[in-house]
GROMACS .gro file of C-alpha atoms in nm:
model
  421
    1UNK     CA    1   0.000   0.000   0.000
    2UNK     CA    2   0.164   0.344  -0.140
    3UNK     CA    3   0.124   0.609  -0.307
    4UNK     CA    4   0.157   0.488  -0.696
    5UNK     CA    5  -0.113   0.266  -0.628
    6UNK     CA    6  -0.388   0.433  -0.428
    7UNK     CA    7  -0.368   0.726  -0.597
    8UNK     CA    8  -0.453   0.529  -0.936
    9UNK     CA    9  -0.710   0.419  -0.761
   10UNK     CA   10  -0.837   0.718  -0.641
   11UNK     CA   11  -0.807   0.883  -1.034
   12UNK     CA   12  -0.945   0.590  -1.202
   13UNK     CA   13  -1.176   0.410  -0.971
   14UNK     CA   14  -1.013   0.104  -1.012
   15UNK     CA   15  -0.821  -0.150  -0.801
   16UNK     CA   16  -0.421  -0.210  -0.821
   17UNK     CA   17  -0.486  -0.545  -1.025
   18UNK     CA   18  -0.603  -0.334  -1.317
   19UNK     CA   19  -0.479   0.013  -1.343
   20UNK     CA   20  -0.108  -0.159  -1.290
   21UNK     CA   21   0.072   0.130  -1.123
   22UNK     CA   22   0.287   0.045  -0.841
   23UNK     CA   23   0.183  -0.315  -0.892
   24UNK     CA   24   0.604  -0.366  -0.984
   25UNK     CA   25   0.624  -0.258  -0.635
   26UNK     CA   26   0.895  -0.005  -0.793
   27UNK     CA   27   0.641   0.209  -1.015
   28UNK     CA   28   0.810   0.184  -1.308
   29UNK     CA   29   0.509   0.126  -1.500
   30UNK     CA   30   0.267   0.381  -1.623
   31UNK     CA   31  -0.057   0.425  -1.636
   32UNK     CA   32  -0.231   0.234  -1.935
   33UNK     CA   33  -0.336   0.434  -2.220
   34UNK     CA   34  -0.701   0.232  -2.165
   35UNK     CA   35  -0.764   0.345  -1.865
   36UNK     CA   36  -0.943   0.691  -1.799
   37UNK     CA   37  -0.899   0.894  -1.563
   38UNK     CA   38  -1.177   1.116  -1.295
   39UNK     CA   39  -0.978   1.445  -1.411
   40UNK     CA   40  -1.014   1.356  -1.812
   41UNK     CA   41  -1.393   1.242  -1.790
   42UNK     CA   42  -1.438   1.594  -1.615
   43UNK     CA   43  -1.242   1.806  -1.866
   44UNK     CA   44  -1.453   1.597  -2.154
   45UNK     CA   45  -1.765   1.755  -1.948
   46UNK     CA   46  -1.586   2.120  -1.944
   47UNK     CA   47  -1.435   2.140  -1.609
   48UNK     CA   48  -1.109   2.276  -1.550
   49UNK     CA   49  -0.866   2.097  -1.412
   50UNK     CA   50  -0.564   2.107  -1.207
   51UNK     CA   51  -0.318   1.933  -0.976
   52UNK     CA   52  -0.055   2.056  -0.811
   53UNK     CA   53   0.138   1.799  -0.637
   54UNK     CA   54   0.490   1.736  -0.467
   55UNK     CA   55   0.495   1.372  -0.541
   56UNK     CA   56   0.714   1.237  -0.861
   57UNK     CA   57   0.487   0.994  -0.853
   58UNK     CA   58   0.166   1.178  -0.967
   59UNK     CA   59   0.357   1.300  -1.247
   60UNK     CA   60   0.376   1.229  -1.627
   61UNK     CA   61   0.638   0.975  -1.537
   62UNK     CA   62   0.324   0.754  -1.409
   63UNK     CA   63   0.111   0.869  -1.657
   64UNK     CA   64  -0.100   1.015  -1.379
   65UNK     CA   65  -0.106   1.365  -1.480
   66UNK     CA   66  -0.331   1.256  -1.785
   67UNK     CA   67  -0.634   1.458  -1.767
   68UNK     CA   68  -0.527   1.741  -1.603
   69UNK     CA   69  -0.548   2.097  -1.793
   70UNK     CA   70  -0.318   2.224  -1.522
   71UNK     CA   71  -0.056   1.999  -1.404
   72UNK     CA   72   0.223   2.113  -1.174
   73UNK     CA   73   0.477   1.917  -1.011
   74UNK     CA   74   0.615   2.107  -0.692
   75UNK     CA   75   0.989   1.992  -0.615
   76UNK     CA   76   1.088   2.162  -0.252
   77UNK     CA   77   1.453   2.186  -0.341
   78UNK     CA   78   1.302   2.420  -0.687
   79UNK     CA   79   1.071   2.581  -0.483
   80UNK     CA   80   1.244   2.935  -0.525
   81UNK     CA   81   1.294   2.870  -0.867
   82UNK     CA   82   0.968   2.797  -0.953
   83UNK     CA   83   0.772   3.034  -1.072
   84UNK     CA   84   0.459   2.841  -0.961
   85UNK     CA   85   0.554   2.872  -0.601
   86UNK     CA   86   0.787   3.135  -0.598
   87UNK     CA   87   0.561   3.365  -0.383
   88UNK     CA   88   0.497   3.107  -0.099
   89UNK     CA   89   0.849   3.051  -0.078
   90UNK     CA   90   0.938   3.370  -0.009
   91UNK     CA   91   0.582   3.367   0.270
   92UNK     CA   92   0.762   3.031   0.435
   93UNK     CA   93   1.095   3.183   0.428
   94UNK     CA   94   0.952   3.508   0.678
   95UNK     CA   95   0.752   3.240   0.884
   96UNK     CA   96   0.991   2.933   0.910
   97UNK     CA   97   1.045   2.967   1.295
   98UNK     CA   98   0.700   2.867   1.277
   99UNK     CA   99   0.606   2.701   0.968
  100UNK     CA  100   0.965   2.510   0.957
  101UNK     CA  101   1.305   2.464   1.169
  102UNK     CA  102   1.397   2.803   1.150
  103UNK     CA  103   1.709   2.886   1.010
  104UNK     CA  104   1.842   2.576   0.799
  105UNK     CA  105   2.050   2.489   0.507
  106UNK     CA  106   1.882   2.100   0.543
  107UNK     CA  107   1.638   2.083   0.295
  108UNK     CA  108   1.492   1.760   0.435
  109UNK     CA  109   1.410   1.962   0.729
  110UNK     CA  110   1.161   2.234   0.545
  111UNK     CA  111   0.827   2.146   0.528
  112UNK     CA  112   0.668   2.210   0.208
  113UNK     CA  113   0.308   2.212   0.350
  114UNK     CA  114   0.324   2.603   0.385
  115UNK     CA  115   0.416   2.717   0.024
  116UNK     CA  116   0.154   2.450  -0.116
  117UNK     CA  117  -0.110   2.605   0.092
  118UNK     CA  118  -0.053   2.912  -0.007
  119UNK     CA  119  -0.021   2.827  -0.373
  120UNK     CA  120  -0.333   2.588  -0.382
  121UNK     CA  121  -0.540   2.974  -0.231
  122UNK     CA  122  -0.383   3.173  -0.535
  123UNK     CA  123  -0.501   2.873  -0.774
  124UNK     CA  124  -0.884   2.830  -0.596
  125UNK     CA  125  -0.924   3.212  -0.672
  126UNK     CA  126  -0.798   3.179  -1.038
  127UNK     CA  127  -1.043   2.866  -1.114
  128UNK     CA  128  -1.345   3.017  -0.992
  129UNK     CA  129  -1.284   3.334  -1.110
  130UNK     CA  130  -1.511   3.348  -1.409
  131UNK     CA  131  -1.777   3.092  -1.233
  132UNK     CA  132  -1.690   2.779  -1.477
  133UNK     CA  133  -1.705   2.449  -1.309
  134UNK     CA  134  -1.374   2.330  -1.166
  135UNK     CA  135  -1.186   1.982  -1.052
  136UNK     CA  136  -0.900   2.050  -0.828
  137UNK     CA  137  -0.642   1.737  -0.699
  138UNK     CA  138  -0.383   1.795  -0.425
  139UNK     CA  139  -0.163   1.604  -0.237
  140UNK     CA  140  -0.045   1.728   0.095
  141UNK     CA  141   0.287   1.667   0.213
  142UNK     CA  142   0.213   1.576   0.574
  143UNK     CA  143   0.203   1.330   0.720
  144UNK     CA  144   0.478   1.148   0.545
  145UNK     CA  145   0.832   1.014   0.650
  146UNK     CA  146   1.066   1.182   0.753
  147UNK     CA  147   0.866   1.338   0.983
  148UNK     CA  148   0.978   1.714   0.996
  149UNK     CA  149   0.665   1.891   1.158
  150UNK     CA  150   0.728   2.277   1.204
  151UNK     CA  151   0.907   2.353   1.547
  152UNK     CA  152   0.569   2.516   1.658
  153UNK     CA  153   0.373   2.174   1.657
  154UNK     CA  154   0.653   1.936   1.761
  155UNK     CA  155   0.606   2.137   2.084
  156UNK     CA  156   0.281   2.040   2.127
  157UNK     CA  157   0.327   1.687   2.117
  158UNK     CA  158   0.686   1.638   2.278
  159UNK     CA  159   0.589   1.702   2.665
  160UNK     CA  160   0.567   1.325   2.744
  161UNK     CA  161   0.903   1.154   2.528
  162UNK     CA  162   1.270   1.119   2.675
  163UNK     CA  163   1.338   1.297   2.418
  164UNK     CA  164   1.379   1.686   2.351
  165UNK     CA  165   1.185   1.871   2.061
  166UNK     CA  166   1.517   1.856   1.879
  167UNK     CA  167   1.622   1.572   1.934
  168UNK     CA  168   1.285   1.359   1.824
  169UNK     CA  169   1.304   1.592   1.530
  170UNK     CA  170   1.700   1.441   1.478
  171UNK     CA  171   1.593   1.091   1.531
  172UNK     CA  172   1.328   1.103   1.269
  173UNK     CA  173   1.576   1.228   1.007
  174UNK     CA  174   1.857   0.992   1.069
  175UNK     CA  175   1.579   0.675   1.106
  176UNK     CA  176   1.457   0.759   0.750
  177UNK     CA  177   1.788   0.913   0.619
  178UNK     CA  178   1.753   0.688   0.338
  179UNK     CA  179   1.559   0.335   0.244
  180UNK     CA  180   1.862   0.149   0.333
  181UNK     CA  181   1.866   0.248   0.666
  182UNK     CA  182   1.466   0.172   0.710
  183UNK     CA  183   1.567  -0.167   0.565
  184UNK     CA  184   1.863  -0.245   0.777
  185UNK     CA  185   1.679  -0.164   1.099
  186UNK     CA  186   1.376  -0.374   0.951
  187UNK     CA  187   1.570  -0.682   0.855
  188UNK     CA  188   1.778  -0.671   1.142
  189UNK     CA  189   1.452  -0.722   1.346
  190UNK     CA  190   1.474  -0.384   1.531
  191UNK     CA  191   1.239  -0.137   1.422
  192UNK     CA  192   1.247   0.098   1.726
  193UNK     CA  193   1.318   0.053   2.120
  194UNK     CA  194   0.998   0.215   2.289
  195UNK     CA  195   1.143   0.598   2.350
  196UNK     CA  196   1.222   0.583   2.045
  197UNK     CA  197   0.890   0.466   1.873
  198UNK     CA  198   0.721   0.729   2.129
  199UNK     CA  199   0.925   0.989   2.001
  200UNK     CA  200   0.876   0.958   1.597
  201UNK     CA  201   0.489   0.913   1.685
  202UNK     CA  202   0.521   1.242   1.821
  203UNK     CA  203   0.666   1.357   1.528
  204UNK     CA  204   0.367   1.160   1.344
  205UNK     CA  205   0.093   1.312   1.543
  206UNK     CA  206   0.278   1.646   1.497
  207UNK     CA  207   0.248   1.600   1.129
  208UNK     CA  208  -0.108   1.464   1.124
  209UNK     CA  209  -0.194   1.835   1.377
  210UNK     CA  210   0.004   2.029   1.082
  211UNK     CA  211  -0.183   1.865   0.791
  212UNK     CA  212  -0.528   1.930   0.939
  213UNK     CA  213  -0.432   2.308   0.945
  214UNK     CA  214  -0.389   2.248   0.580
  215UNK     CA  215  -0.726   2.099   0.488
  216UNK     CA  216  -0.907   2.356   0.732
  217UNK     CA  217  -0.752   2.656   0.553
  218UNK     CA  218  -0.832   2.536   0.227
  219UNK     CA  219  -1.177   2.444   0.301
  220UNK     CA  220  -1.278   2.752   0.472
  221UNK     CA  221  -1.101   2.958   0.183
  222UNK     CA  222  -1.366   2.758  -0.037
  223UNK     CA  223  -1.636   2.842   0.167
  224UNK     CA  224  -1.547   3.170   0.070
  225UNK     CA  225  -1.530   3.184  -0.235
  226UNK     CA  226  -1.798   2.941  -0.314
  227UNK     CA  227  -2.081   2.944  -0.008
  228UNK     CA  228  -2.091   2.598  -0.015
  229UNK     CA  229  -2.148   2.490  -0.334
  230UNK     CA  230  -1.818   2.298  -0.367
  231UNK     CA  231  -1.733   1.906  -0.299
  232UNK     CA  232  -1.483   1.884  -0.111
  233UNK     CA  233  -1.287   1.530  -0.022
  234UNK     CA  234  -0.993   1.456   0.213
  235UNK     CA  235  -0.826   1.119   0.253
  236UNK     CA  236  -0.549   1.008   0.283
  237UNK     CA  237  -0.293   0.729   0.032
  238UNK     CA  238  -0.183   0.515   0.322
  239UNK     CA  239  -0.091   0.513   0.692
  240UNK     CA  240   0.223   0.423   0.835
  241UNK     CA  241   0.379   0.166   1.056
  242UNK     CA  242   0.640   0.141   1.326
  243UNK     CA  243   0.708  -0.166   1.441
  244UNK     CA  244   0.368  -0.363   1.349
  245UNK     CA  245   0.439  -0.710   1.172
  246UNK     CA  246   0.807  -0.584   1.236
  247UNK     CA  247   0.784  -0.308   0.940
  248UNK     CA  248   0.846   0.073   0.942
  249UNK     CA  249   0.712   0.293   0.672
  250UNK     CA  250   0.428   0.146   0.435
  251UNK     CA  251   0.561  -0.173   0.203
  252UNK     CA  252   0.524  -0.535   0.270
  253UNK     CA  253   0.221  -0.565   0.419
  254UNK     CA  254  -0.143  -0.457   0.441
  255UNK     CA  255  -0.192  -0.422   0.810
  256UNK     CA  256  -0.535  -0.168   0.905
  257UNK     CA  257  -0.235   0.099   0.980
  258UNK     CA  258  -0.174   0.145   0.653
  259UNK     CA  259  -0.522   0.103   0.497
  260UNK     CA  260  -0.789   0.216   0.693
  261UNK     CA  261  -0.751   0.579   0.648
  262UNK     CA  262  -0.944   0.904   0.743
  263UNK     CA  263  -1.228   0.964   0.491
  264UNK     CA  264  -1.441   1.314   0.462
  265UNK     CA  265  -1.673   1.407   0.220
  266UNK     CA  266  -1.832   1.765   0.230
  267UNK     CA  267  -2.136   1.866   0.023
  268UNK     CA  268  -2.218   1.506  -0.117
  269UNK     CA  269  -2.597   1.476  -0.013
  270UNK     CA  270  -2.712   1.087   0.040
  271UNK     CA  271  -2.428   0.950   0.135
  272UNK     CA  272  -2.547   0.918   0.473
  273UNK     CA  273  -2.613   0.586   0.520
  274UNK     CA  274  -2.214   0.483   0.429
  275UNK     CA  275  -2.096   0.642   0.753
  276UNK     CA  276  -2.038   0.338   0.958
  277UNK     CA  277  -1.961   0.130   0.626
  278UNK     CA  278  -1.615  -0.044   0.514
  279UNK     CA  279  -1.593   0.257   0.201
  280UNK     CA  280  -1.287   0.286  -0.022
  281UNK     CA  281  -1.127   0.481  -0.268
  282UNK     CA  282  -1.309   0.336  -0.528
  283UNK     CA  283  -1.678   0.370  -0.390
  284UNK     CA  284  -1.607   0.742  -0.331
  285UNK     CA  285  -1.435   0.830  -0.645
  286UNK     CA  286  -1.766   0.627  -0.846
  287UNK     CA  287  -2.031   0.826  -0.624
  288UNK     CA  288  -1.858   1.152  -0.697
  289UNK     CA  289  -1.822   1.058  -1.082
  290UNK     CA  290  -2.215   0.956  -1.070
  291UNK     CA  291  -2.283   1.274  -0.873
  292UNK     CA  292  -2.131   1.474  -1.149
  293UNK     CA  293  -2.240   1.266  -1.513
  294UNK     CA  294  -1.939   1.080  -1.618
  295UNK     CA  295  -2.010   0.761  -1.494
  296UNK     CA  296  -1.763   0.544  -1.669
  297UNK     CA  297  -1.768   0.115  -1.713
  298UNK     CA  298  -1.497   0.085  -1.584
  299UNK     CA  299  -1.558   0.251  -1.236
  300UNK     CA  300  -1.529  -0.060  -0.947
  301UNK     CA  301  -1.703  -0.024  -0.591
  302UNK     CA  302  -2.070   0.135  -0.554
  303UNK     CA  303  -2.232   0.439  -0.527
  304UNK     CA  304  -2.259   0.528  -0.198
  305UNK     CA  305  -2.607   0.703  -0.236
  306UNK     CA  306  -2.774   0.375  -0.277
  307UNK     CA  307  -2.523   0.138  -0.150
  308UNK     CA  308  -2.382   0.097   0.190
  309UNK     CA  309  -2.080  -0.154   0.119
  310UNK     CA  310  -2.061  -0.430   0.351
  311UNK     CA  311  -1.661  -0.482   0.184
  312UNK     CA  312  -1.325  -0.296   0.120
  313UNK     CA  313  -1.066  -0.416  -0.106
  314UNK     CA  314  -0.669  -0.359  -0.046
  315UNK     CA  315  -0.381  -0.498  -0.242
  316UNK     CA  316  -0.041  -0.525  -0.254
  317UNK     CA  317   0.194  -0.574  -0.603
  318UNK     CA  318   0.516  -0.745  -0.608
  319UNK     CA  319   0.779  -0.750  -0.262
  320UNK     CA  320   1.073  -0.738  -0.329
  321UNK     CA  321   1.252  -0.939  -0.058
  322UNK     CA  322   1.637  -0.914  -0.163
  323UNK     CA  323   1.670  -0.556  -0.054
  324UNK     CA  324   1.604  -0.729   0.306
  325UNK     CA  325   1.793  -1.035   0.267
  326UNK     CA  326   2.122  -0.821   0.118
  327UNK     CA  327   2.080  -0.683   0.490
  328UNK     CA  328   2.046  -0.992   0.633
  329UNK     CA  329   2.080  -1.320   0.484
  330UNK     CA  330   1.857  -1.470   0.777
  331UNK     CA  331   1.589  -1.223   0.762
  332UNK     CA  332   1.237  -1.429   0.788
  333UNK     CA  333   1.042  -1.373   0.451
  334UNK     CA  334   0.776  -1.624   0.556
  335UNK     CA  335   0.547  -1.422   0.747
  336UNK     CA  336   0.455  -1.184   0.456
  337UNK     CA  337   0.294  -1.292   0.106
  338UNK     CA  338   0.591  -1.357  -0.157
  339UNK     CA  339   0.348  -1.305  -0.441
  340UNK     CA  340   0.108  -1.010  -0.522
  341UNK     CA  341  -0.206  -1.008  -0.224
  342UNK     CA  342  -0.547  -0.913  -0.204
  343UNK     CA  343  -0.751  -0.827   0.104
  344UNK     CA  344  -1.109  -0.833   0.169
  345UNK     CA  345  -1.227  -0.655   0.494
  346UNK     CA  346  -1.570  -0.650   0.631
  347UNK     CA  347  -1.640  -0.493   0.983
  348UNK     CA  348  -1.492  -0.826   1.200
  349UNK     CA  349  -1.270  -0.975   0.954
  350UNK     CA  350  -1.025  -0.912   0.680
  351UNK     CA  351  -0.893  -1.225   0.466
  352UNK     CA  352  -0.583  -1.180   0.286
  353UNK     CA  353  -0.468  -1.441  -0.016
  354UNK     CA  354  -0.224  -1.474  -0.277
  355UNK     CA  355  -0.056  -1.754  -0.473
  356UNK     CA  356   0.168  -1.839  -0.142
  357UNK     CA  357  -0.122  -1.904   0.104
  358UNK     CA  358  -0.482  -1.750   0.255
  359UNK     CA  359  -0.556  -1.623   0.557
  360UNK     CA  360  -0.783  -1.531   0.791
  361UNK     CA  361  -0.752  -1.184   1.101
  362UNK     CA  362  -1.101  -1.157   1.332
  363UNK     CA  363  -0.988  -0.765   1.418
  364UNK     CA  364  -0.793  -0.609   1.569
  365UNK     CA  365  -0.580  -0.919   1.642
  366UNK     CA  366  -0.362  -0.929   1.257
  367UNK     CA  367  -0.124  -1.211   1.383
  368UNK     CA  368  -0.337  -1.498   1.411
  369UNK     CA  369  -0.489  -1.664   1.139
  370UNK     CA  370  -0.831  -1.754   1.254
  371UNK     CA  371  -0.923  -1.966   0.953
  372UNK     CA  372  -0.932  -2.297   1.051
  373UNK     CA  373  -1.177  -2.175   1.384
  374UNK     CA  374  -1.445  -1.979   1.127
  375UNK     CA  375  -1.379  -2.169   0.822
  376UNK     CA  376  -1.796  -2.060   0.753
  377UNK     CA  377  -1.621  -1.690   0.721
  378UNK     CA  378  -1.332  -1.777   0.559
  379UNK     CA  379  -1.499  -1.968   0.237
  380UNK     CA  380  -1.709  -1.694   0.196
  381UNK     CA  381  -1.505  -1.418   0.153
  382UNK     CA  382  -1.289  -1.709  -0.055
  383UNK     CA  383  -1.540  -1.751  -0.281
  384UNK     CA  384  -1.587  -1.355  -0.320
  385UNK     CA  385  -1.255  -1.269  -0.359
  386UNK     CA  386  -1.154  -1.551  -0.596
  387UNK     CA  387  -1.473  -1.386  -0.806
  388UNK     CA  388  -1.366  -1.084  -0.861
  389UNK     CA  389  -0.967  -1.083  -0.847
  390UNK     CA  390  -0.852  -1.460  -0.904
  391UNK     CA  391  -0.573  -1.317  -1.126
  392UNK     CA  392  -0.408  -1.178  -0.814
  393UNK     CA  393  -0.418  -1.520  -0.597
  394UNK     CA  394  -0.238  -1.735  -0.965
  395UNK     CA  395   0.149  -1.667  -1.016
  396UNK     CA  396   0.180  -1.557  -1.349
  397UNK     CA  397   0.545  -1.484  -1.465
  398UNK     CA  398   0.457  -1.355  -1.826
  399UNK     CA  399   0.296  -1.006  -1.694
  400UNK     CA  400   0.297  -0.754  -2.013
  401UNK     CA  401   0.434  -0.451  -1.964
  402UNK     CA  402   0.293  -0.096  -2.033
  403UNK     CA  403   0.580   0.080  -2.129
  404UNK     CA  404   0.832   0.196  -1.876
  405UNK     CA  405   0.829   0.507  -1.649
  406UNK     CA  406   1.124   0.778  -1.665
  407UNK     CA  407   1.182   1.009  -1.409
  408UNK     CA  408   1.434   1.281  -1.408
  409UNK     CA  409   1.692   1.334  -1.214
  410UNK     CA  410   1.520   1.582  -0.959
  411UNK     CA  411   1.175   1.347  -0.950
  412UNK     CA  412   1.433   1.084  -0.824
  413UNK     CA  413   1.634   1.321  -0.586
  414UNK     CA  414   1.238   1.389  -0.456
  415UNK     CA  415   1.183   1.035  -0.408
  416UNK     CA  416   1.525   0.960  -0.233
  417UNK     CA  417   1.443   1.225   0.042
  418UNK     CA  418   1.095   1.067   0.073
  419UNK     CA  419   1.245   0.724   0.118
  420UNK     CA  420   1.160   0.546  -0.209
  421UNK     CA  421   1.467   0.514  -0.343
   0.00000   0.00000   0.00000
């Protein structure tokens, strides 16, 4: 579960088995030129729209820029250069003791969150300007490793740690200084000793207080401009883990830390009835694509104004186990899937299979299999699953390619300081 993949899914209302991105587990495949795409059934209709994003990943590279009138990918390190964000820059660099470390030459220790909100405000005024109907796609920064939450909000959340505001802030960096070094301390079996897992969740609940700044300031700058008349949806890609099933970061697995996410819709009348429902991506990206005519074949889930789902789907692509094993040759690959995995989960249970094995969690408990005790459960979300996605739960070794993504130099310096590469 990352960000290649859910975000597909969230621009194409479909699952990981068919839109292919991230499914590599490296992203190196785009898009398909099959598949549409929320922003490009809206511009058919005669919305605008836009994206501005600081993830190489939503990027042409992918393919997931397709659609978008207005595409802009926001690189922290260009920020200044960038005519785009130029102005917010120059805001964040008079407000950094709050907004940011203060006086730095780290760049992995700016936060970017500051100069896109203030960029996103300058674009909502532009697009409703002359009154035309508008699609808008963002992707916040926060909360995302390494944690680097302004010095303002690390405050807030550093009271009860052994360790000082500066130095949670220094462990954060140096734990995700690279994926190598959230490999080694993975395969080597030691995630985090409990100070220190107390301390980067500070730094995670620090980021998490920062980002809902973000979304409040943009909503109530569209009340303004709009009265109301605007949908407006906030999720999130994935979670994070540190320590669960012995991981740190989001890879491997498909633990509820990763996928059960915040979801808010705004302005969506009938949807009601979904609130206490198992919704995804999918089912949210179809409602809103019904809500607005371009309902599209291709669109999986239900639409949520006359469907409470009773199911949500997860997957996972390919692992890629010899990064670990380099690390350490005895690192145990047999407690996670060594094939591409699908997960069903209903309120009580979620049931996880690939081509390696099936089983069965009765939540929250994700470490035993419970299969064998409710095999009434387990055949029946067998049978489901094995309907709808039995291509995920075959090995197949002759998987065709869709061309090959390039990134640039600076997408992959991006990615590096994000941990991806």
């Amino acid at each position: 579960m990352w960000t290649p993949a859910s975000s597909a899914s969230i621009l194409t209302g479909t699952y990981l088995s068919e839109h292919r991105v991230g499914y590599d587990g490296k992203a190196e495949e785009p898009l398909p030129e099959g598949v549409a795409t929320l922003p490009g059934l809206l511009r058919e209709r005669g919305y605008r729209t836009a994206c501005l994003t600081p993830s190489s990943y939503l990027s042409e590279a992918t393919g997931l820029d397709r659609g978008f009138e207005r595409h802009h990918l926001f690189l922290l390190r260009r920020a200044f250069h960038d005519a785009e964000t130029r102005r917010g820059a120059l805001r964040y660099l008079l407000r950094s003791r709050s907004y940011g470390p203060g006086f730095s030459l780290n760049v992995r220790e700016h936060n970017q969150t500051y100069i896109m909100r203030e960029t996103l405000k300058r674009w909502l005024d532009s697009l409703s300007a002359d009154g035309s109907p508008f699609f808008l796609y963002t992707h916040c920064p926060n909360p995302h490793l390494p944690y680097t939450p302004p010095r303002k909000w690390i405050e807030r959340f550093t009271d009860d740690i052994a360790y000082s505001a500066r130095e949670a802030l220094d462990l954060s960096l140096e734990t995700y200084a690279s994926r190598d070094r959230m490999i080694g301390r993975i395969a080597n079996g030691r995630p985090f000793t409990p100070d220190e897992r107390d301390a980067i969740r500070a730094m995670y609940d620090a980021e998490i207080a920062y980002a809902d700044e973000f979304v409040g300031t943009l909503f109530d700058h569209v009340q303004e401009l709009d009265a109301g008349k605007t949908l407006f949806v906030v999720t999130a890609d994935h979670g994070d883990l540190f320590g669960e099933q012995g991981i740190l970061g989001h890879n491997l697995v498909l633990h509820d830390h990763l996928t059960n996410v915040p979801m808010v819709v705004s302005g969506l009348d009938g949807i009601d009835g979904a609130r206490d429902s198992v919704v995804q991506h999918v089912d949210v990206t179809r409602t809103v694509a019904e809500r607005l005519g371009v309902s599209h074949d291709q669109f999986g889930g239900v639409d949520l104004r006359e469907t409470a789902p009773d199911v949500a789907v997860s997957q996972r692509g390919i692992p890629h186990f010899d990064e670990y094993l380099e690390t350490d040759p005895e690192f145990d690959v047999s407690r996670y899937h060594g094939s591409p995995v699908t997960a069903l989960r209903t309120d009580e249970f979620k049931y996880l299979k690939s081509a390696d094995r099936a089983e069965l969690f009765e939540l929250p408990d994700e470490e035993t299999d419970v299969g064998d005790d409710r095999p009434a459960v387990r055949d029946r979300l067998d049978e489901r699953l094995e309907g709808a996605f039995r291509e995920m739960t075959v090995r197949d070794e002759s998987h065709r390619r869709n061309g090959t993504a390039e990134y640039s130099a600076a997408m992959e310096r991006q990615l590096a300081d994000l941990g991806y590469l």
